[in-house]
Coordinates of C-alpha atoms and ligand atoms in Angstrom, one line a residue:
X915 CA 140.2 146.9 -10.3
X916 CA 137.2 145.3 -8.5
X917 CA 137.3 141.6 -7.9
X918 CA 134.3 141.1 -10.3
X919 CA 136.1 142.7 -13.2
X920 CA 139.0 140.2 -12.9
X921 CA 139.4 137.6 -15.6
X922 CA 139.6 134.0 -14.5
X923 CA 141.0 130.8 -16.2
X924 CA 139.7 127.5 -14.7
X925 CA 141.8 124.4 -15.5
X926 CA 139.6 121.3 -15.6
X927 CA 136.2 120.5 -16.9
X928 CA 135.0 118.1 -14.3
X929 CA 132.2 118.8 -11.8
X930 CA 134.5 120.9 -9.7
X931 CA 135.6 123.2 -12.5
X932 CA 132.2 123.4 -14.1
X933 CA 130.3 124.2 -10.8
X934 CA 132.7 127.0 -10.0
X935 CA 132.6 128.3 -13.6
X936 CA 128.7 128.5 -13.6
X937 CA 128.8 130.7 -10.4
X938 CA 131.9 132.8 -11.3
X939 CA 130.7 133.6 -14.9
X940 CA 127.8 135.5 -13.4
X941 CA 130.1 138.3 -12.4
X942 CA 133.5 137.7 -14.1
X943 CA 134.9 136.8 -17.5
X944 CA 135.8 133.1 -17.3
X945 CA 137.6 130.8 -19.6
X946 CA 137.5 127.0 -18.8
X947 CA 140.3 124.9 -20.3
X948 CA 139.9 121.1 -20.5
X949 CA 142.5 118.8 -21.9
X950 CA 140.1 116.1 -23.1
X951 CA 137.7 116.4 -26.1
X952 CA 134.7 116.2 -23.8
X953 CA 133.7 117.5 -20.3
X954 CA 133.5 115.1 -17.4
X955 CA 135.8 112.5 -19.0
X956 CA 137.8 111.5 -15.8
X957 CA 136.5 111.1 -12.2
X958 CA 133.3 113.0 -12.9
X959 CA 132.3 110.5 -15.6
X960 CA 132.9 107.5 -13.5
X961 CA 131.2 108.0 -10.1
X962 CA 128.6 106.0 -8.2
X963 CA 126.4 109.1 -8.0
X964 CA 125.4 108.9 -4.4
X965 CA 124.7 111.6 -1.9
X966 CA 125.1 110.7 1.8
X967 CA 125.1 113.2 4.6
X968 CA 127.0 110.8 6.9
X969 CA 129.9 110.2 4.5
X970 CA 133.3 111.6 5.0
X971 CA 134.9 113.6 7.8
X972 CA 133.3 116.5 9.7
X973 CA 134.2 119.2 7.1
X974 CA 133.0 117.0 4.2
X975 CA 129.7 116.3 6.0
X976 CA 129.3 120.1 6.5
X977 CA 129.9 120.7 2.8
X978 CA 127.4 118.0 1.9
X979 CA 124.7 119.4 4.2
X980 CA 125.4 122.8 2.7
X981 CA 125.0 121.5 -0.9
X982 CA 121.8 119.6 -0.2
X983 CA 119.3 122.5 -0.8
X984 CA 120.9 123.5 -4.1
X985 CA 121.0 119.8 -5.2
X986 CA 117.3 119.5 -4.4
X987 CA 116.3 122.9 -6.0
X988 CA 118.3 122.1 -9.1
X989 CA 116.4 118.9 -9.6
X990 CA 119.7 116.9 -9.4
X991 CA 118.4 114.2 -7.0
X992 CA 117.1 111.3 -9.0
X993 CA 115.8 108.9 -6.4
X994 CA 115.6 108.5 -2.6
X995 CA 118.0 105.5 -2.7
X996 CA 118.9 105.0 1.0
X997 CA 122.2 103.6 2.1
X998 CA 122.6 100.4 4.2
X999 CA 125.8 99.4 5.9
X1000 CA 125.8 95.7 6.6
X1001 CA 127.8 93.6 9.0
X1002 CA 128.7 89.9 8.9
X1003 CA 127.5 87.5 11.6
X1004 CA 130.4 88.4 13.9
X1005 CA 130.1 92.2 13.5
X1006 CA 127.1 93.0 15.9
X1007 CA 129.1 95.1 18.3
X1008 CA 130.7 97.1 15.5
X1009 CA 127.3 97.6 13.8
X1010 CA 125.9 98.8 17.1
X1011 CA 128.7 101.3 17.4
X1012 CA 128.3 102.5 13.8
X1013 CA 124.6 103.0 14.4
X1014 CA 125.3 105.2 17.5
X1015 CA 127.9 107.2 15.6
X1016 CA 125.7 107.8 12.6
X1017 CA 122.5 108.5 14.7
X1018 CA 124.5 111.2 16.5
X1019 CA 125.1 112.8 13.1
X1020 CA 121.6 112.2 11.6
X1021 CA 118.8 111.1 14.0
X1022 CA 116.8 109.4 11.2
X1023 CA 119.5 106.7 10.9
X1024 CA 118.2 103.3 12.1
X1025 CA 119.8 100.1 13.3
X1026 CA 118.2 97.2 11.4
X1027 CA 118.1 93.5 12.6
X1028 CA 119.2 90.7 10.3
X1029 CA 115.6 89.9 9.3
X1030 CA 114.9 93.6 8.6
X1031 CA 118.0 93.7 6.3
X1032 CA 116.9 90.6 4.5
X1033 CA 113.4 92.0 4.1
X1034 CA 114.9 95.1 2.5
X1035 CA 117.4 93.4 0.3
X1036 CA 116.2 89.9 -0.4
X1037 CA 119.6 88.6 -1.6
X1038 CA 121.1 89.1 1.9
X1039 CA 120.0 86.0 3.9
X1040 CA 119.5 86.5 7.6
X1041 CA 122.1 83.9 8.5
X1042 CA 124.9 85.9 6.7
X1043 CA 124.4 89.2 8.6
X1044 CA 124.1 90.6 12.1
X1045 CA 121.9 93.4 10.6
X1046 CA 122.8 96.8 9.5
X1047 CA 122.6 100.6 9.8
X1048 CA 120.2 102.4 7.4
X1049 CA 120.3 106.0 6.2
X1050 CA 117.0 106.5 4.5
X1051 CA 117.7 109.9 3.1
X1052 CA 120.8 109.0 1.0
X1053 CA 120.0 110.1 -2.6
X1054 CA 120.9 109.1 -6.1
X1055 CA 122.4 112.1 -7.9
X1056 CA 121.8 112.6 -11.7
X1057 CA 125.4 113.3 -12.4
X1058 CA 125.0 113.7 -16.2
X1059 CA 122.3 116.2 -15.6
X1060 CA 124.5 118.1 -13.2
X1061 CA 127.4 118.2 -15.6
X1062 CA 125.3 119.4 -18.5
X1063 CA 123.3 121.8 -16.4
X1064 CA 126.5 123.5 -15.0
X1065 CA 128.0 123.7 -18.5
X1066 CA 124.8 125.3 -19.9
X1067 CA 124.6 127.8 -17.0
X1068 CA 128.2 128.7 -17.6
X1069 CA 127.8 129.3 -21.3
X1070 CA 124.5 131.2 -20.8
X1071 CA 126.4 133.6 -18.4
X1072 CA 128.9 134.3 -21.1
X1073 CA 131.6 131.8 -20.1
X1074 CA 133.8 130.0 -22.7
X1075 CA 134.8 126.3 -22.7
X1076 CA 137.8 125.2 -24.8
X1077 CA 138.2 121.5 -25.1
X1078 CA 141.4 119.7 -26.2
X1079 CA 143.6 122.3 -24.4
X1080 CA 146.2 120.9 -22.1
X1081 CA 147.7 123.4 -19.8
X1082 CA 151.5 123.0 -20.1
X1083 CA 152.8 126.0 -18.3
X1084 CA 151.5 128.8 -16.1
X1085 CA 153.7 131.9 -16.1
X1086 CA 153.3 134.7 -13.6
X1087 CA 153.2 138.2 -15.2
X1088 CA 153.3 141.6 -13.5
X1089 CA 149.5 141.6 -12.9
X1090 CA 148.3 138.1 -13.5
X1091 CA 149.2 135.0 -15.5
X1092 CA 149.9 133.7 -19.0
X1093 CA 148.6 130.2 -19.3
X1094 CA 150.3 128.2 -22.1
X1095 CA 148.5 125.2 -23.6
X1096 CA 149.3 122.8 -26.5
X1097 CA 147.5 125.2 -28.8
X1098 CA 147.8 128.7 -27.5
X1099 CA 148.5 131.2 -24.8
X1100 CA 145.8 132.9 -22.6
X1101 CA 145.9 135.6 -20.1
X1102 CA 144.0 136.0 -16.8
X1103 CA 144.2 137.7 -13.4
X1104 CA 143.3 134.5 -11.5
X1105 CA 144.0 130.9 -12.3
X1106 CA 141.8 128.1 -10.7
X1107 CA 143.4 124.7 -10.4
X1108 CA 140.4 122.3 -10.7
X1109 CA 142.4 119.5 -12.4
X1110 CA 141.3 116.6 -10.2
X1111 CA 144.0 113.9 -10.1
X1112 CA 146.5 116.3 -11.7
X1113 CA 146.2 118.9 -8.9
X1114 CA 149.9 118.7 -8.0
X1115 CA 151.0 118.5 -11.6
X1116 CA 149.3 121.8 -12.3
X1117 CA 150.9 123.3 -9.3
X1118 CA 154.3 122.2 -10.6
X1119 CA 153.5 123.7 -14.0
X1120 CA 153.0 127.0 -12.1
X1121 CA 156.4 126.6 -10.5
X1122 CA 155.0 125.5 -7.1
X1123 CA 155.6 122.3 -5.2
X1124 CA 152.6 120.1 -4.7
X1125 CA 150.5 119.7 -1.6
X1126 CA 150.6 115.9 -1.4
X1127 CA 147.4 115.3 -3.3
X1128 CA 147.0 111.6 -3.9
X1129 CA 144.8 110.0 -6.6
X1130 CA 143.4 106.7 -5.5
X1131 CA 141.9 104.2 -7.9
X1132 CA 138.4 102.8 -7.4
X1133 CA 137.0 99.9 -9.5
X1134 CA 133.4 99.3 -10.5
X1135 CA 131.4 97.3 -12.9
X1136 CA 127.7 96.5 -13.9
X1137 CA 125.9 93.3 -13.4
X1138 CA 122.4 91.9 -13.6
X1139 CA 120.2 90.2 -11.0
X1140 CA 116.8 88.6 -11.4
X1141 CA 114.8 90.3 -8.7
X1142 CA 111.8 92.4 -9.4
X1143 CA 112.5 94.5 -6.3
X1144 CA 116.1 95.4 -7.1
X1145 CA 115.3 98.9 -8.3
X1146 CA 114.2 99.8 -4.8
X1147 CA 117.2 98.3 -3.0
X1148 CA 119.4 100.8 -1.2
X1149 CA 123.1 101.1 -1.8
X1150 CA 124.5 98.2 0.2
X1151 CA 128.0 98.8 1.7
X1152 CA 130.0 96.4 3.8
X1153 CA 130.8 97.6 7.3
X1154 CA 134.6 97.4 6.6
X1155 CA 134.2 99.0 3.1
X1156 CA 135.3 95.8 1.4
X1157 CA 132.6 96.2 -1.4
X1158 CA 129.4 97.9 -2.2
X1159 CA 126.6 97.4 -4.7
X1160 CA 123.8 99.8 -5.8
X1161 CA 120.9 99.7 -8.3
X1162 CA 121.4 101.7 -11.4
X1163 CA 118.7 101.8 -14.2
X1164 CA 117.5 98.3 -13.7
X1165 CA 121.0 96.8 -13.2
X1166 CA 123.5 96.9 -10.3
X1167 CA 126.8 98.7 -10.0
X1168 CA 129.3 96.6 -8.0
X1169 CA 132.5 98.0 -6.5
X1170 CA 135.5 96.8 -4.6
X1171 CA 135.5 100.1 -2.7
X1172 CA 139.3 100.1 -3.3
X1173 CA 141.6 103.0 -2.7
X1174 CA 144.8 102.1 -4.6
X1175 CA 147.4 104.9 -4.8
X1176 CA 148.0 105.7 -8.5
X1177 CA 149.8 108.4 -10.4
X1178 CA 147.4 110.7 -12.3
X1179 CA 146.2 108.9 -15.5
X1180 CA 143.3 107.6 -17.5
X1181 CA 142.5 104.9 -15.0
X1182 CA 141.7 101.3 -16.0
X1183 CA 140.3 98.5 -13.9
X1184 CA 142.6 95.6 -12.9
X1185 CA 141.0 92.1 -13.6
X1186 CA 142.0 91.0 -10.2
X1187 CA 140.2 93.9 -8.4
X1188 CA 137.0 93.1 -10.3
X1189 CA 137.3 89.4 -9.5
X1190 CA 137.9 90.1 -5.7
X1191 CA 134.8 92.4 -5.7
X1192 CA 132.7 89.8 -7.4
X1193 CA 133.8 87.2 -4.9
X1194 CA 133.1 89.4 -1.8
X1195 CA 129.7 90.3 -3.0
X1196 CA 128.8 86.7 -3.8
X1197 CA 130.1 85.6 -0.3
X1198 CA 127.9 88.1 1.4
X1199 CA 124.7 87.5 -0.6
X1200 CA 122.9 84.9 -2.8
X1201 CA 123.9 86.9 -5.9
X1202 CA 125.6 85.0 -8.8
X1203 CA 127.4 87.6 -10.7
X1204 CA 129.4 85.5 -13.1
X1205 CA 131.2 87.7 -15.6
X1206 CA 130.4 91.4 -14.9
X1207 CA 129.9 93.8 -17.7
X1208 CA 131.7 97.0 -18.6
X1209 CA 134.2 97.3 -15.7
X1210 CA 135.7 100.7 -15.2
X1211 CA 137.9 102.6 -12.8
X1212 CA 138.3 106.2 -11.7
X1213 CA 140.6 108.2 -9.5
X1214 CA 139.3 109.7 -6.3
X1215 CA 141.9 112.3 -5.3
X1216 CA 142.5 113.1 -1.6
X1217 CA 144.5 115.7 0.3
X1218 CA 146.6 114.4 3.2
X1219 CA 143.6 115.1 5.7
X1220 CA 140.9 113.9 3.2
X1221 CA 139.3 117.4 3.2
X1222 CA 139.1 119.4 -0.1
X1223 CA 141.7 122.2 -0.7
X1224 CA 140.0 125.4 -1.6
X1225 CA 141.7 128.8 -1.5
X1226 CA 144.4 131.1 -2.8
X1227 CA 148.0 129.8 -2.6
X1228 CA 149.9 132.2 -0.4
X1229 CA 153.1 131.5 -2.4
X1230 CA 151.7 132.7 -5.7
X1231 CA 149.3 135.6 -5.8
X1232 CA 146.1 134.8 -7.8
X1233 CA 146.7 131.0 -8.0
X1234 CA 143.6 129.3 -6.5
X1235 CA 143.2 125.6 -5.5
X1236 CA 139.9 123.7 -6.0
X1237 CA 140.9 120.1 -5.6
X1238 CA 140.8 117.1 -3.3
X1239 CA 137.1 116.2 -3.5
X1240 CA 137.9 112.5 -2.9
X1241 CA 134.8 110.3 -3.1
X1242 CA 132.4 113.2 -2.5
X1243 CA 133.0 115.5 -5.5
X1244 CA 129.3 115.6 -6.6
X1245 CA 127.8 115.9 -3.2
X1246 CA 130.0 118.8 -2.2
X1247 CA 130.5 120.6 -5.5
X1248 CA 127.7 123.2 -5.3
X1249 CA 128.7 124.4 -1.9
X1250 CA 132.3 124.5 -2.9
X1251 CA 131.5 126.6 -6.0
X1252 CA 129.7 129.2 -3.8
X1253 CA 132.6 129.2 -1.4
X1254 CA 135.1 129.6 -4.2
X1255 CA 133.2 132.7 -5.4
X1256 CA 133.3 134.1 -1.9
X1257 CA 136.9 133.4 -1.3
X1258 CA 137.9 134.9 -4.7
X1259 CA 136.0 138.1 -3.7
X1260 CA 137.8 137.9 -0.3
X1261 CA 134.5 137.6 1.5
X1262 CA 134.0 135.6 4.7
X1263 CA 132.3 132.2 4.5
X1264 CA 128.9 132.2 6.2
X1265 CA 129.1 130.8 9.8
X1266 CA 126.0 128.7 9.4
X1267 CA 127.8 126.4 7.0
X1268 CA 130.0 125.2 9.9
X1269 CA 133.0 125.1 7.5
X1270 CA 135.8 127.6 8.0
X1271 CA 138.1 129.0 5.3
X1272 CA 141.0 127.7 7.3
X1273 CA 139.8 124.1 7.2
X1274 CA 139.9 124.3 3.4
X1275 CA 143.0 126.5 2.9
X1276 CA 146.1 125.2 1.2
X1277 CA 148.2 126.8 4.0
X1278 CA 147.5 123.8 6.2
X1279 CA 149.8 121.7 4.0
X1280 CA 152.6 124.3 3.6
X1281 CA 155.6 124.0 5.8
X1282 CA 158.9 125.9 5.6
X1283 CA 160.3 123.2 3.3
X1284 CA 157.7 124.2 0.6
Ligands
FAD1345 C1 134.3 104.9 -8.8 C2 134.0 106.2 -8.2 C3 132.8 106.4 -7.4 C4 132.5 107.7 -6.9 N1 131.3 107.8 -6.3 C5 130.9 109.1 -5.9 C6 129.6 109.3 -5.3 O1 128.9 108.3 -5.1 N2 129.3 110.5 -4.9 C7 130.1 111.6 -5.1 O2 129.8 112.7 -4.7 N3 131.4 111.4 -5.6 C8 131.8 110.2 -6.1 N4 133.0 110.0 -6.6 C9 133.9 111.1 -6.6 C10 133.7 112.2 -7.7 O3 133.5 111.5 -9.0 C11 134.9 113.1 -7.8 O4 135.2 113.6 -6.5 C12 134.7 114.2 -8.7 O5 134.3 113.8 -10.0 C13 136.0 115.1 -8.9 O6 135.7 116.1 -9.8 P1 136.9 117.0 -10.4 O7 136.2 118.0 -11.3 O8 137.7 117.5 -9.2 O9 137.8 116.0 -11.2 P2 137.7 115.4 -12.7 O10 136.3 115.1 -13.0 O11 138.8 114.4 -12.8 O12 138.1 116.7 -13.6 C14 139.4 117.2 -13.6 C15 139.6 117.6 -15.1 O13 140.9 118.3 -15.2 C16 141.4 118.0 -16.5 N5 142.8 118.4 -16.5 C17 143.8 117.8 -15.8 N6 145.0 118.3 -16.2 C18 144.8 119.2 -17.1 C19 145.6 120.1 -17.9 N7 146.9 120.1 -17.8 N8 145.0 120.9 -18.8 C20 143.6 120.9 -18.9 N9 142.8 120.1 -18.2 C21 143.4 119.3 -17.3 C22 141.1 116.6 -16.6 O14 141.2 116.2 -18.0 C23 139.8 116.4 -16.0 O15 138.7 116.4 -16.9 C24 133.4 108.8 -7.2 C25 134.5 108.6 -7.9 C26 134.8 107.4 -8.5 C27 136.0 107.2 -9.3

């Protein structure tokens, strides 16, 4: 049987599963199973929607650069937002160092003085900062558009989405799998684990030990500020990632930039985390947030080396991992979807991407004890 005639079940209807589904359905029969009653309910419905080429480790940056043309061509960039890392008054040396590091990655990155930072974001007074590092080409992503566009493409190519289907068990058969959900049993040659925070749970339901995937909670909320110019502010992130804020449809998103280890769940914000974020933002700016609106939390799931895990599991023929997108799931999803299609067809990844199959493969976390 050719690789294209193989049937595929994808577990998870977030941006990872949907992006892969849209590509794979062009040449294979694909069924996507999602436990919730809607797509994008978990991490993919809760992101800050930023694209930054300097964010994450070397492999993640390579994946982001590789995704950029498809994000642009798909019309998924909403606004040239910019990202500004700011330091406190005592952080000048560290900000200089960060400027050099980011300029080496992206020459257009600029070191800004305290007064330049203040001119760009009026609520940061020059006496509270040593200046910052500015990445002008960081972009707002239209995440709702991406989710609905990927789902539309998938269905148009003949793919099927089934909502409210929790995968309970994955049984190996002679030639493929039986996937048992709360409502039925489905068969496929290949199973793709795109279950986000539940990555290791799904592995266990297939009889495998997990790879050490760790969901980490991040807290965010909306607030208002009376400043005509706020729509044009960049995302502002503290040098030590103690907080960030970012314009969103005339309001601001604030976040503690927290990474609290959490079991997979429907994440809720802790009042204390919201209060600490409010305090930190108020300390660094002239903003008076008061009581923020609509706090939320989501899980960013990381592998032990903070690089996504994409590839077949050598322990179980046909079981494919597409997990560990951490805080970069939207900015890397289109490149990962193309790589998934190539890896499933046993084709090499193009050299120009600068990302090897080995850097993504699950093997890197498998030891003899697994
Ligand atoms: C606060 C916050 C800010 C972020 N900011 C950014 C950003 O600025 N830029 C960026 O690129 N990324 C950002 N991210 C990260 C991004 O949101 C994630 O990396 C991405 O959404 C992960 O997508 P996913 O499809 O892997 O996971 P999910 O969206 O969580 O999807 C996994 C799906 O699998 C389903 N599932 C699990 N178990 C089962 C089962 N047994 N049966 C059936 N279905 C199952 C779940 O219900 C879920 O819908 C942010 C995340 C958070 C929380």
